[in-house]
Amino acid sequence: MNDTGILFVGHFQRIAQELKREMALPMFTSPAWRTQGMAQKKNIGVIVSDNLSDLERSKEDHPEWVRIYVMETLDIDHVQQAINRAEVFRFVKTAKDLHHLEEALHQAVSHFQLVSKHTTLLHNLRNQNKKLEKVTETLERQIKIRSEKLNHIQTELNKTQQYLQSVNTLLSEMNASVTREDLELRLNHMLKELLPIVSVRLVLGASKEMLAELKHMHVQKVVVPLIYRKKTVGHLYFLCRDDVASKQLIHEAGLLKQIADTVALTIEKIKIFEESVKRKEEWQKTFDAIKDPVALVGPSYQIIRANLSYSLVSGMKIQNLVGKKCYEVFQKRSEPCEGCLLKQALVREIPQNFELKSKAQETFYATSSFPIQSQEETGVVQYYRDQGEERRLRYQLIEAEKMAEMGILAGSVAHEINNPLGGILAFSQILLSEVSPTDAIAEDIKEIERAAVKAKNIVENLLVFSRVSQKEDQHSLAIEEVVEKALSLAMLNLKHYAIDIQKTYEPVPKVHGDFNQLVQVFLNIFQNSIQAILEKKIPKPMTGKIEIRIYSQASSGQVVVDIQDNGKGISKEHLSQIFDPFFTTKNKIEHPGMGLSVSYQIIRQLGGAIKVDSDLGVGSNFKIMLRASMVLLTRLKAP
């Protein structure tokens, strides 16, 4: 550093003196840039100035110098301008900060010396290059002489290399064959260019037809056996145009043996491949024959393989399932299914069983996770058995048993109660005939009669509702009667509750179905509406309200029952779940959550539909759509 001088252009005399003592470097100062004067100062390598024009002129006169710009305000535009115009090396905010300025000067001096060394080195390299150019010219003359001698050798080598390349290509082509026909086709394509032959035939085993065909061909043949593990598995017949070609071919005995060995090995590989494909197809057929969804799933829930049932349930082709997350395609979820034990099965290395509640398929799956851990593959076989229908049948069986027991109980009640009720009715009518209508006791007797009639109707309703539905019970029926029967049953225990029932019944065709089952459907919906109204606790004098409207849709040929209540409503979160088996927001012991699910199944079995719309805190609307009876529709259209 001691040989490199620093020039300060501007009012930096005092600062230069202080830095000279600290840095022990040659320091020069000048109030402004003077081109003539600066040239006389020797060993200058660094210039410091607060004037961009001075730095720019120094770049023009001494481009090798390193420039430091003292600039109080460092803004990006000014900095960019200084770099572009003067190739400034460093920026210093103030020259008064001697420590910062000294550090920048050291860096600048080091940079200047490094560039100077590079310049000197470059100059030396240029001189060396000139010397090398002369040596190169001499070598080129010698190489030219030798190249001429090597051209002939190179030509021969090229021929040999081309031949070897053709052989290697042939061997690669044979190894790439996947069928025997493909192998023979590749052999003919490649060997016609390599050997003096017309064609080559591949004969496996004792093919009498092929041998007879070759015998009647008027060409020369060279036969090479195909040997694999010391057993002859076939022969290669090289067909030549004449004796000259066949003799030339015999001289290539080494190549022919190499080809034959490769063909024998390829044939064995093809046999193994064909057997593997056959077994894979058999395995896939067996896999697809399983009616329940089955998939092999990796540790990160990615699908490795899946059967046909899994594909159908997911709605995607089997090949498109591979690599997808099982919970995304099978259950349309963004995260693993609730209760999934795939990870536990891998960790514990024993099968795990859990129940999967499927929103995507609206059912339940008894799911088993069987871990597989091998060198080739790690994963879990996920087996899904649909239990939705089984659950529904079980519930319907329980309901049928309950209805049967209720029927027995109702029959017993009817037997025990109807006789006394008959006596009460008879005696009340006798008493009414014996007293004057103006008598005070007459109104009491009429009340007894009305109560007895009501009790009798209740018993009859109970008997009708408790009957187990049979196929023969399905017939054309008036939907108004069904709704009225269900409404009367629903309102039995609501004497003391203020619920206003509003009805609008338009003339509609009859529908086809089971009276008792349809009563059960509407009873479940009415009970749901009544419960929602009671839970809302509507303040007086306002009342709960259920609006029932029956009408027909000519466009769809359906009869619609529209039931609107002003209960507490259903949240958007639960709206999509209300028809799920066992879904309930109430006490699961008192309300098992099967009422609306059973209603949904009954209507669906009749070819109808249920739609629900609800606003939390406002109320709910149920639309039950049933197909009109075809017999009745025909009659209605008749003139």
XYZ file of C-alpha atoms in Angstrom:
639
model
C 0.000 0.000 0.000
C 2.943 2.417 0.646
C 3.462 3.083 -3.101
C -0.127 4.086 -3.938
C -0.954 7.788 -3.621
C -4.333 9.341 -2.772
C -5.555 12.576 -4.367
C -8.149 14.751 -2.580
C -9.916 17.162 -4.952
C -11.793 19.845 -3.023
C -11.397 21.371 0.413
C -9.879 18.335 2.118
C -6.403 19.694 3.128
C -6.856 19.220 6.868
C -8.464 15.807 6.479
C -5.687 14.695 4.101
C -3.005 15.693 6.620
C -4.701 13.748 9.420
C -5.144 10.674 7.256
C -1.547 10.869 6.045
C -0.323 10.497 9.626
C -2.753 7.630 10.265
C -2.344 5.691 7.025
C 1.296 6.517 6.109
C 0.350 6.849 2.439
C 1.272 9.567 -0.079
C -1.476 12.204 0.022
C -2.097 14.970 -2.550
C -4.675 17.739 -2.461
C -6.110 20.081 -5.046
C -9.017 22.516 -4.702
C -10.302 21.489 -8.153
C -9.502 19.132 -11.012
C -6.753 20.277 -13.340
C -5.928 17.885 -16.117
C -2.364 19.131 -16.726
C -1.385 19.321 -13.088
C -2.733 15.923 -12.195
C -0.656 14.164 -14.776
C 2.545 15.280 -12.996
C 1.607 13.596 -9.729
C 3.011 10.084 -9.742
C 1.769 6.879 -8.106
C -1.788 8.196 -7.660
C -4.266 5.332 -7.605
C -7.221 6.737 -5.606
C -9.116 10.021 -5.974
C -11.548 11.474 -3.388
C -13.906 14.312 -4.309
C -17.283 15.785 -3.442
C -17.755 16.988 -7.026
C -19.161 14.470 -9.514
C -17.833 16.454 -12.483
C -14.268 16.212 -11.140
C -14.675 12.459 -10.735
C -16.088 12.183 -14.237
C -13.094 14.083 -15.708
C -10.704 11.894 -13.731
C -12.350 8.840 -15.306
C -11.687 10.292 -18.773
C -8.020 11.130 -18.027
C -7.149 8.249 -15.684
C -9.671 5.426 -16.066
C -7.453 3.129 -13.940
C -7.886 5.272 -10.794
C -10.324 4.216 -8.089
C -12.925 6.934 -7.292
C -14.523 7.726 -3.909
C -17.456 10.120 -3.901
C -18.195 12.214 -0.764
C -21.964 12.765 -0.955
C -24.002 14.045 1.973
C -27.356 12.776 0.667
C -27.381 9.187 -0.582
C -30.422 8.887 -2.848
C -30.773 6.065 -5.325
C -30.985 8.255 -8.447
C -27.863 10.272 -7.563
C -25.965 7.090 -6.678
C -26.967 5.419 -9.951
C -25.920 8.541 -11.884
C -22.515 8.608 -10.136
C -21.891 4.943 -10.936
C -22.884 5.329 -14.587
C -20.961 8.571 -15.231
C -17.837 8.224 -13.079
C -17.694 4.496 -12.131
C -17.577 5.453 -8.437
C -16.104 2.669 -6.294
C -17.316 3.802 -2.840
C -19.672 6.443 -1.430
C -18.865 8.313 1.801
C -21.544 10.419 3.408
C -19.136 12.837 5.104
C -15.376 13.249 5.071
C -15.417 14.170 8.745
C -16.003 10.556 9.686
C -12.301 9.689 9.471
C -12.801 6.068 10.495
C -15.295 5.428 7.735
C -13.227 7.390 5.194
C -10.030 5.577 6.199
C -11.737 2.214 5.785
C -13.003 3.221 2.324
C -9.497 4.428 1.343
C -7.906 1.133 2.420
C -10.447 -0.768 0.312
C -9.891 1.550 -2.658
C -6.079 1.234 -2.457
C -6.377 -2.563 -2.213
C -8.693 -2.600 -5.188
C -6.359 -0.364 -7.227
C -3.352 -2.560 -6.464
C -5.333 -5.703 -7.305
C -6.426 -4.239 -10.643
C -2.846 -3.093 -11.311
C -1.577 -6.607 -10.680
C -4.246 -8.004 -13.007
C -3.219 -5.463 -15.677
C 0.435 -6.446 -15.341
C -0.501 -10.117 -15.445
C -2.614 -9.543 -18.541
C 0.314 -7.789 -20.241
C 2.602 -10.716 -19.417
C -0.007 -13.160 -20.692
C -0.215 -11.319 -23.993
C 3.542 -11.604 -24.416
C 3.377 -15.299 -23.586
C 0.528 -15.748 -26.065
C 2.660 -14.296 -28.835
C 5.397 -16.786 -28.046
C 2.840 -19.596 -27.903
C 1.424 -18.580 -31.265
C 4.829 -19.131 -32.838
C 5.170 -22.512 -31.143
C 1.623 -23.367 -32.242
C 2.414 -22.598 -35.866
C 5.337 -25.008 -35.694
C 3.195 -27.698 -34.061
C 0.394 -27.235 -36.580
C 2.790 -27.928 -39.422
C 3.945 -31.106 -37.688
C 0.360 -32.126 -36.890
C -0.693 -31.605 -40.488
C 1.993 -33.998 -41.603
C 0.990 -36.585 -39.002
C -2.736 -36.098 -39.699
C -2.252 -37.075 -43.278
C -0.625 -40.279 -42.093
C -3.451 -40.957 -39.628
C -6.322 -40.320 -42.035
C -6.117 -43.767 -43.487
C -6.013 -45.350 -40.023
C -8.955 -43.191 -38.908
C -11.028 -44.291 -41.871
C -10.524 -47.916 -40.908
C -11.301 -47.151 -37.285
C -14.524 -45.404 -38.302
C -15.630 -48.459 -40.192
C -14.881 -50.639 -37.189
C -16.597 -48.218 -34.830
C -19.668 -48.058 -37.046
C -19.768 -51.832 -37.132
C -19.499 -52.079 -33.327
C -22.124 -49.377 -32.912
C -24.481 -51.314 -35.147
C -23.843 -54.440 -33.083
C -24.519 -52.573 -29.838
C -27.700 -51.058 -31.297
C -28.774 -54.525 -32.385
C -28.224 -55.928 -28.897
C -30.113 -52.998 -27.339
C -32.992 -53.427 -29.793
C -33.222 -57.115 -28.945
C -33.249 -56.406 -25.213
C -36.061 -53.874 -25.735
C -38.329 -56.483 -27.351
C -41.478 -57.389 -25.399
C -42.915 -60.124 -27.662
C -41.427 -62.847 -29.863
C -42.911 -61.244 -32.986
C -41.395 -57.902 -31.998
C -38.012 -59.577 -31.484
C -38.041 -61.173 -34.944
C -39.093 -57.871 -36.528
C -36.226 -55.990 -34.845
C -33.719 -58.688 -35.871
C -34.701 -58.385 -39.536
C -34.596 -54.597 -39.445
C -31.098 -54.403 -37.928
C -29.323 -57.474 -39.381
C -30.109 -56.665 -43.019
C -27.861 -53.622 -42.687
C -25.178 -55.498 -40.761
C -24.907 -58.911 -42.468
C -25.221 -60.229 -46.056
C -28.653 -61.818 -45.524
C -32.138 -61.662 -47.055
C -33.946 -62.218 -43.752
C -33.724 -64.016 -40.434
C -36.344 -66.384 -38.992
C -36.792 -67.238 -35.330
C -37.969 -70.796 -34.672
C -38.807 -71.868 -31.115
C -39.164 -75.514 -30.202
C -40.068 -78.017 -32.907
C -42.302 -75.907 -35.154
C -43.060 -78.337 -37.995
C -44.932 -75.733 -40.040
C -42.037 -73.277 -39.853
C -39.449 -75.973 -40.690
C -41.498 -77.124 -43.677
C -41.773 -73.549 -44.924
C -38.009 -73.000 -44.609
C -37.268 -76.269 -46.402
C -39.166 -75.194 -49.508
C -37.444 -71.791 -49.662
C -34.769 -71.757 -52.417
C -32.141 -69.856 -50.452
C -28.965 -70.701 -48.580
C -29.408 -71.060 -44.810
C -27.066 -70.692 -41.871
C -28.605 -72.171 -38.718
C -27.475 -71.124 -35.230
C -28.913 -72.839 -32.117
C -30.386 -70.766 -29.273
C -29.031 -72.115 -25.988
C -30.136 -70.971 -22.544
C -28.745 -72.679 -19.436
C -27.349 -75.544 -21.546
C -30.757 -76.211 -23.133
C -31.663 -75.574 -26.756
C -34.769 -73.369 -26.807
C -34.887 -72.711 -30.566
C -32.896 -71.798 -33.687
C -32.042 -68.732 -35.732
C -32.206 -69.231 -39.515
C -30.118 -66.701 -41.449
C -31.344 -66.792 -45.063
C -28.726 -65.805 -47.680
C -29.152 -65.033 -51.355
C -26.304 -67.318 -52.552
C -23.301 -69.414 -51.493
C -20.977 -66.420 -51.477
C -23.147 -64.616 -48.952
C -23.484 -67.717 -46.771
C -19.681 -68.196 -46.730
C -19.218 -64.561 -45.740
C -21.743 -65.087 -42.978
C -19.910 -68.146 -41.656
C -16.806 -65.976 -41.192
C -18.911 -63.915 -38.718
C -19.364 -66.944 -36.450
C -18.378 -64.988 -33.328
C -20.971 -62.317 -33.985
C -23.637 -64.904 -34.823
C -23.009 -66.668 -31.498
C -23.233 -63.380 -29.618
C -26.535 -62.597 -31.366
C -27.874 -66.088 -30.626
C -26.944 -65.853 -26.929
C -28.667 -62.464 -26.649
C -31.771 -63.758 -28.459
C -31.965 -66.781 -26.120
C -31.699 -64.520 -23.073
C -34.292 -62.114 -24.514
C -36.720 -64.973 -25.182
C -36.457 -66.051 -21.550
C -37.017 -62.442 -20.456
C -40.099 -62.223 -22.705
C -41.478 -65.427 -21.159
C -41.018 -63.994 -17.665
C -42.584 -60.686 -18.729
C -45.595 -62.406 -20.326
C -46.085 -64.523 -17.210
C -45.821 -61.401 -15.059
C -48.413 -59.578 -17.189
C -50.713 -62.588 -17.018
C -50.429 -62.815 -13.235
C -50.932 -59.062 -12.892
C -54.092 -59.241 -14.997
C -55.367 -62.179 -12.927
C -54.569 -60.299 -9.723
C -56.324 -57.158 -11.010
C -59.393 -59.185 -12.009
C -59.483 -60.735 -8.543
C -58.949 -57.304 -7.003
C -61.759 -55.807 -9.100
C -64.070 -58.724 -8.300
C -64.210 -57.552 -4.675
C -67.484 -55.650 -4.474
C -66.367 -53.439 -1.609
C -63.951 -50.527 -2.196
C -60.311 -51.557 -1.593
C -57.159 -49.460 -2.036
C -53.460 -49.753 -1.267
C -52.531 -46.425 0.345
C -49.032 -45.112 1.133
C -47.846 -43.563 4.421
C -48.734 -40.062 3.167
C -52.287 -41.142 2.221
C -51.368 -41.341 -1.493
C -53.182 -44.050 -3.462
C -50.850 -46.708 -4.896
C -53.504 -49.066 -6.313
C -57.286 -49.296 -6.156
C -59.967 -51.718 -7.291
C -62.915 -51.084 -9.609
C -65.396 -50.543 -6.773
C -63.148 -47.859 -5.248
C -62.962 -46.201 -8.665
C -66.749 -46.232 -9.102
C -67.404 -44.813 -5.634
C -64.763 -42.099 -6.158
C -66.053 -41.221 -9.617
C -62.552 -41.390 -11.156
C -60.773 -43.827 -13.458
C -58.384 -46.237 -11.725
C -55.322 -44.851 -13.523
C -56.264 -41.307 -12.471
C -56.502 -42.309 -8.797
C -52.821 -43.235 -8.467
C -50.886 -40.601 -6.540
C -53.993 -38.783 -5.287
C -54.793 -38.439 -1.570
C -57.349 -41.071 -0.536
C -59.392 -38.656 1.571
C -59.596 -36.150 -1.301
C -60.932 -38.518 -3.972
C -62.880 -40.993 -1.814
C -64.443 -38.632 0.724
C -63.988 -35.224 -0.974
C -62.161 -33.875 2.082
C -59.184 -31.549 2.439
C -57.733 -33.461 5.406
C -57.589 -37.110 6.600
C -60.914 -38.633 7.611
C -61.972 -38.350 11.221
C -61.032 -41.500 13.129
C -58.710 -42.830 10.388
C -56.202 -45.342 11.821
C -53.848 -45.624 8.828
C -50.890 -44.161 10.725
C -51.544 -46.380 13.769
C -51.662 -49.465 11.542
C -48.218 -48.637 10.128
C -46.697 -47.883 13.535
C -48.193 -50.860 15.393
C -47.881 -53.211 12.382
C -51.231 -54.823 13.193
C -54.631 -54.371 11.485
C -56.818 -51.540 12.763
C -60.604 -51.254 12.501
C -62.714 -48.109 12.689
C -66.046 -46.765 11.513
C -66.042 -44.081 8.819
C -69.033 -41.795 8.559
C -69.101 -40.840 4.901
C -70.682 -37.533 3.971
C -69.697 -37.977 0.332
C -71.684 -41.228 -0.061
C -74.162 -40.561 2.780
C -73.419 -43.862 4.479
C -71.228 -45.619 7.055
C -68.188 -47.763 6.242
C -66.717 -50.439 8.497
C -63.102 -49.707 7.591
C -60.129 -52.025 8.130
C -56.481 -50.983 7.728
C -54.074 -53.864 7.003
C -50.388 -52.785 7.129
C -47.936 -53.949 4.443
C -44.221 -53.484 4.984
C -41.688 -54.920 2.558
C -38.518 -53.883 0.776
C -40.496 -52.979 -2.340
C -43.472 -51.216 -0.802
C -44.798 -49.782 2.447
C -48.444 -48.950 2.884
C -51.837 -49.983 4.158
C -54.626 -51.917 2.469
C -57.781 -49.905 3.173
C -60.938 -52.061 3.028
C -64.321 -50.321 3.180
C -67.527 -52.276 3.860
C -70.703 -50.262 3.356
C -72.883 -50.578 6.459
C -75.429 -47.899 5.585
C -78.034 -50.265 4.172
C -77.382 -52.756 6.959
C -77.993 -50.030 9.533
C -81.145 -48.886 7.817
C -82.468 -52.444 7.610
C -81.593 -53.013 11.265
C -83.409 -49.843 12.264
C -86.402 -50.710 10.111
C -86.468 -54.172 11.708
C -86.423 -52.580 15.154
C -89.168 -50.187 14.095
C -91.165 -53.085 12.664
C -90.773 -54.999 15.924
C -91.825 -51.900 17.849
C -94.835 -51.476 15.578
C -95.704 -55.146 16.033
C -95.447 -54.811 19.801
C -97.448 -51.599 19.616
C -100.048 -53.407 17.534
C -100.324 -56.137 20.173
C -100.523 -53.511 22.883
C -103.010 -51.464 20.863
C -105.149 -54.550 20.288
C -105.122 -55.286 23.990
C -105.903 -51.651 24.798
C -108.699 -51.608 22.233
C -110.164 -54.779 23.690
C -109.932 -53.509 27.269
C -110.988 -49.925 26.572
C -113.407 -50.113 23.645
C -115.988 -52.124 25.631
C -116.111 -49.636 28.541
C -116.056 -46.782 26.017
C -118.968 -48.380 24.187
C -120.875 -48.597 27.454
C -120.065 -44.986 28.304
C -121.224 -43.836 24.861
C -124.411 -45.908 25.069
C -125.311 -44.724 28.572
C -124.484 -41.096 27.719
C -126.814 -41.280 24.737
C -129.530 -42.899 26.898
C -129.089 -40.193 29.523
C -129.292 -37.481 26.870
C -132.578 -38.940 25.644
C -134.001 -38.900 29.162
C -133.066 -35.356 30.205
C -134.283 -32.078 28.860
C -131.878 -30.199 26.573
C -132.272 -27.219 28.876
C -131.366 -29.223 31.926
C -128.015 -28.152 33.490
C -126.757 -31.737 33.484
C -127.338 -32.140 29.727
C -124.136 -30.218 28.839
C -122.105 -32.412 31.214
C -123.499 -35.558 29.587
C -122.591 -34.172 26.126
C -119.030 -33.519 27.359
C -118.864 -37.164 28.536
C -120.029 -38.283 25.103
C -117.460 -36.077 23.306
C -114.641 -37.333 25.558
C -115.638 -40.957 24.935
C -115.735 -40.404 21.154
C -112.302 -38.720 21.296
C -110.865 -41.608 23.328
C -112.292 -44.072 20.819
C -110.697 -42.152 17.902
C -107.336 -42.139 19.676
C -107.456 -45.919 20.098
C -108.422 -46.362 16.421
C -105.578 -44.057 15.306
C -103.142 -46.030 17.413
C -104.328 -49.296 15.879
C -104.012 -47.964 12.319
C -100.574 -46.417 12.839
C -99.109 -49.481 14.564
C -99.890 -51.842 11.701
C -96.749 -53.274 9.989
C -96.588 -52.118 6.362
C -96.808 -54.779 3.629
C -96.441 -54.535 -0.156
C -100.135 -55.097 -0.576
C -100.683 -51.981 1.568
C -99.391 -49.780 -1.267
C -102.190 -48.317 -3.371
C -103.528 -45.038 -4.638
C -104.463 -42.797 -1.757
C -105.428 -39.213 -1.034
C -102.480 -37.302 0.340
C -104.815 -34.989 2.301
C -105.998 -37.942 4.404
C -102.401 -38.954 5.119
C -101.470 -35.432 6.214
C -104.574 -35.103 8.393
C -103.928 -38.449 10.086
C -100.284 -37.550 10.806
C -101.307 -34.090 12.040
C -103.917 -35.516 14.419
C -101.315 -37.887 15.896
C -98.752 -35.112 16.231
C -101.178 -32.771 18.001
C -102.370 -35.287 20.638
C -100.025 -33.960 23.309
C -100.216 -30.280 22.351
C -103.489 -29.154 23.921
C -101.826 -26.568 26.105
C -99.434 -25.163 23.460
C -100.420 -22.296 21.192
C -99.543 -23.555 17.715
C -101.585 -22.243 14.818
C -102.128 -24.721 11.968
C -102.873 -23.110 8.596
C -103.930 -25.372 5.709
C -104.203 -24.738 1.977
C -105.253 -27.883 0.146
C -105.614 -27.595 -3.640
C -107.285 -30.363 -5.655
C -104.529 -32.856 -6.485
C -104.298 -36.362 -7.961
C -103.884 -39.333 -5.675
C -100.430 -40.697 -4.945
C -99.193 -44.278 -4.796
C -97.795 -45.541 -1.514
C -98.319 -47.166 1.864
C -100.718 -45.199 4.048
C -98.990 -46.060 7.334
C -95.492 -45.368 5.993
C -96.525 -41.985 4.627
C -98.243 -41.149 7.918
C -94.926 -41.958 9.610
C -93.083 -39.620 7.174
C -95.342 -36.636 7.847
C -95.552 -37.400 11.573
C -91.730 -37.231 11.769
C -91.713 -33.878 9.964
C -94.565 -32.445 12.070
C -92.842 -33.567 15.265
C -89.625 -31.938 14.055
C -91.473 -28.649 13.374
C -93.339 -28.749 16.698
C -90.119 -29.436 18.607
C -88.399 -26.524 16.813
C -91.292 -24.184 17.723
C -91.272 -25.263 21.379
C -87.486 -24.856 21.630
C -87.700 -21.357 20.156
C -89.958 -20.284 23.071
C -91.959 -17.718 21.113
C -93.078 -14.898 23.463
C -96.787 -14.197 23.915
C -99.063 -12.998 22.404
C -97.241 -14.405 19.339
C -97.818 -18.071 18.559
C -96.060 -20.891 16.834
C -97.257 -21.494 13.312
C -97.229 -24.420 10.885
C -98.411 -23.750 7.328
C -99.383 -26.777 5.242
C -99.922 -26.406 1.516
C -100.798 -29.235 -0.882
C -100.597 -28.634 -4.632
C -99.592 -30.394 -7.848
C -96.898 -29.678 -10.437
C -98.164 -30.387 -13.936
C -94.676 -30.150 -15.470
C -93.221 -32.925 -13.306
C -96.404 -34.894 -12.613
C -95.761 -34.636 -8.881
C -97.876 -33.870 -5.851
C -96.138 -31.492 -3.440
C -96.734 -31.112 0.290
C -95.126 -27.879 1.530
C -94.699 -27.605 5.329
C -93.443 -24.270 6.717
C -92.849 -23.543 10.421
C -91.583 -20.547 12.387
C -89.415 -22.594 14.743
C -85.786 -22.040 15.668
C -84.524 -23.203 12.251
C -81.517 -25.317 11.301
C -77.948 -24.017 10.995
C -76.189 -24.195 7.610
C -73.625 -26.473 9.245
C -76.277 -29.082 10.115
C -78.591 -28.617 7.129
C -76.723 -31.114 4.948
C -76.720 -33.733 7.740
C -80.339 -33.868 8.918
C -81.139 -36.897 6.710
C -78.022 -38.790 7.865
C -78.777 -41.863 9.974
C -78.383 -41.200 13.705
C -77.693 -37.487 13.254
C -79.295 -35.408 15.992
C -78.540 -32.239 17.931
C -80.686 -33.408 20.841
C -80.347 -36.081 23.512
C -79.339 -39.223 21.578
C -81.151 -41.528 24.013
C -84.501 -39.758 23.646
C -83.897 -38.716 20.017
C -81.773 -41.353 18.212
C -81.718 -39.305 15.006
C -83.437 -41.776 12.684
C -86.829 -40.105 12.121
C -85.911 -37.884 9.178
C -83.516 -40.527 7.816
C -86.330 -43.103 7.689
C -88.655 -40.502 6.146
C -86.060 -39.784 3.481
C -85.689 -43.508 2.662
C -89.459 -44.077 2.467
C -89.980 -41.146 0.089
C -86.995 -42.156 -2.044
C -88.269 -45.754 -2.310
C -91.567 -44.342 -3.602
C -89.685 -42.416 -6.297
C -90.161 -39.062 -4.597
C -87.910 -36.507 -2.966
C -87.613 -34.348 0.144
C -86.091 -30.880 0.041
C -85.435 -28.688 3.050
C -84.573 -25.019 3.369
C -84.022 -23.261 6.674
C -82.929 -19.965 8.220
C -81.575 -20.088 11.752
C -83.940 -18.220 14.081
C -86.622 -17.838 11.364
C -87.940 -21.310 10.608
C -87.761 -24.299 8.271
C -89.506 -25.378 5.077
C -89.927 -29.032 4.048
C -91.101 -29.950 0.541
C -92.224 -33.554 0.042
C -92.671 -34.441 -3.650
C -94.483 -37.658 -4.611
C -95.339 -39.074 -8.001
C -99.021 -38.914 -8.823
C -100.799 -42.242 -9.247
C -100.722 -43.180 -12.955
C -104.209 -44.756 -12.773
C -105.716 -41.571 -11.405
C -103.854 -39.392 -13.882
C -105.305 -41.460 -16.717
C -108.784 -40.978 -15.354
C -108.250 -37.253 -14.974
C -107.244 -36.951 -18.624
C -110.260 -38.906 -19.827
C -113.117 -36.789 -21.274
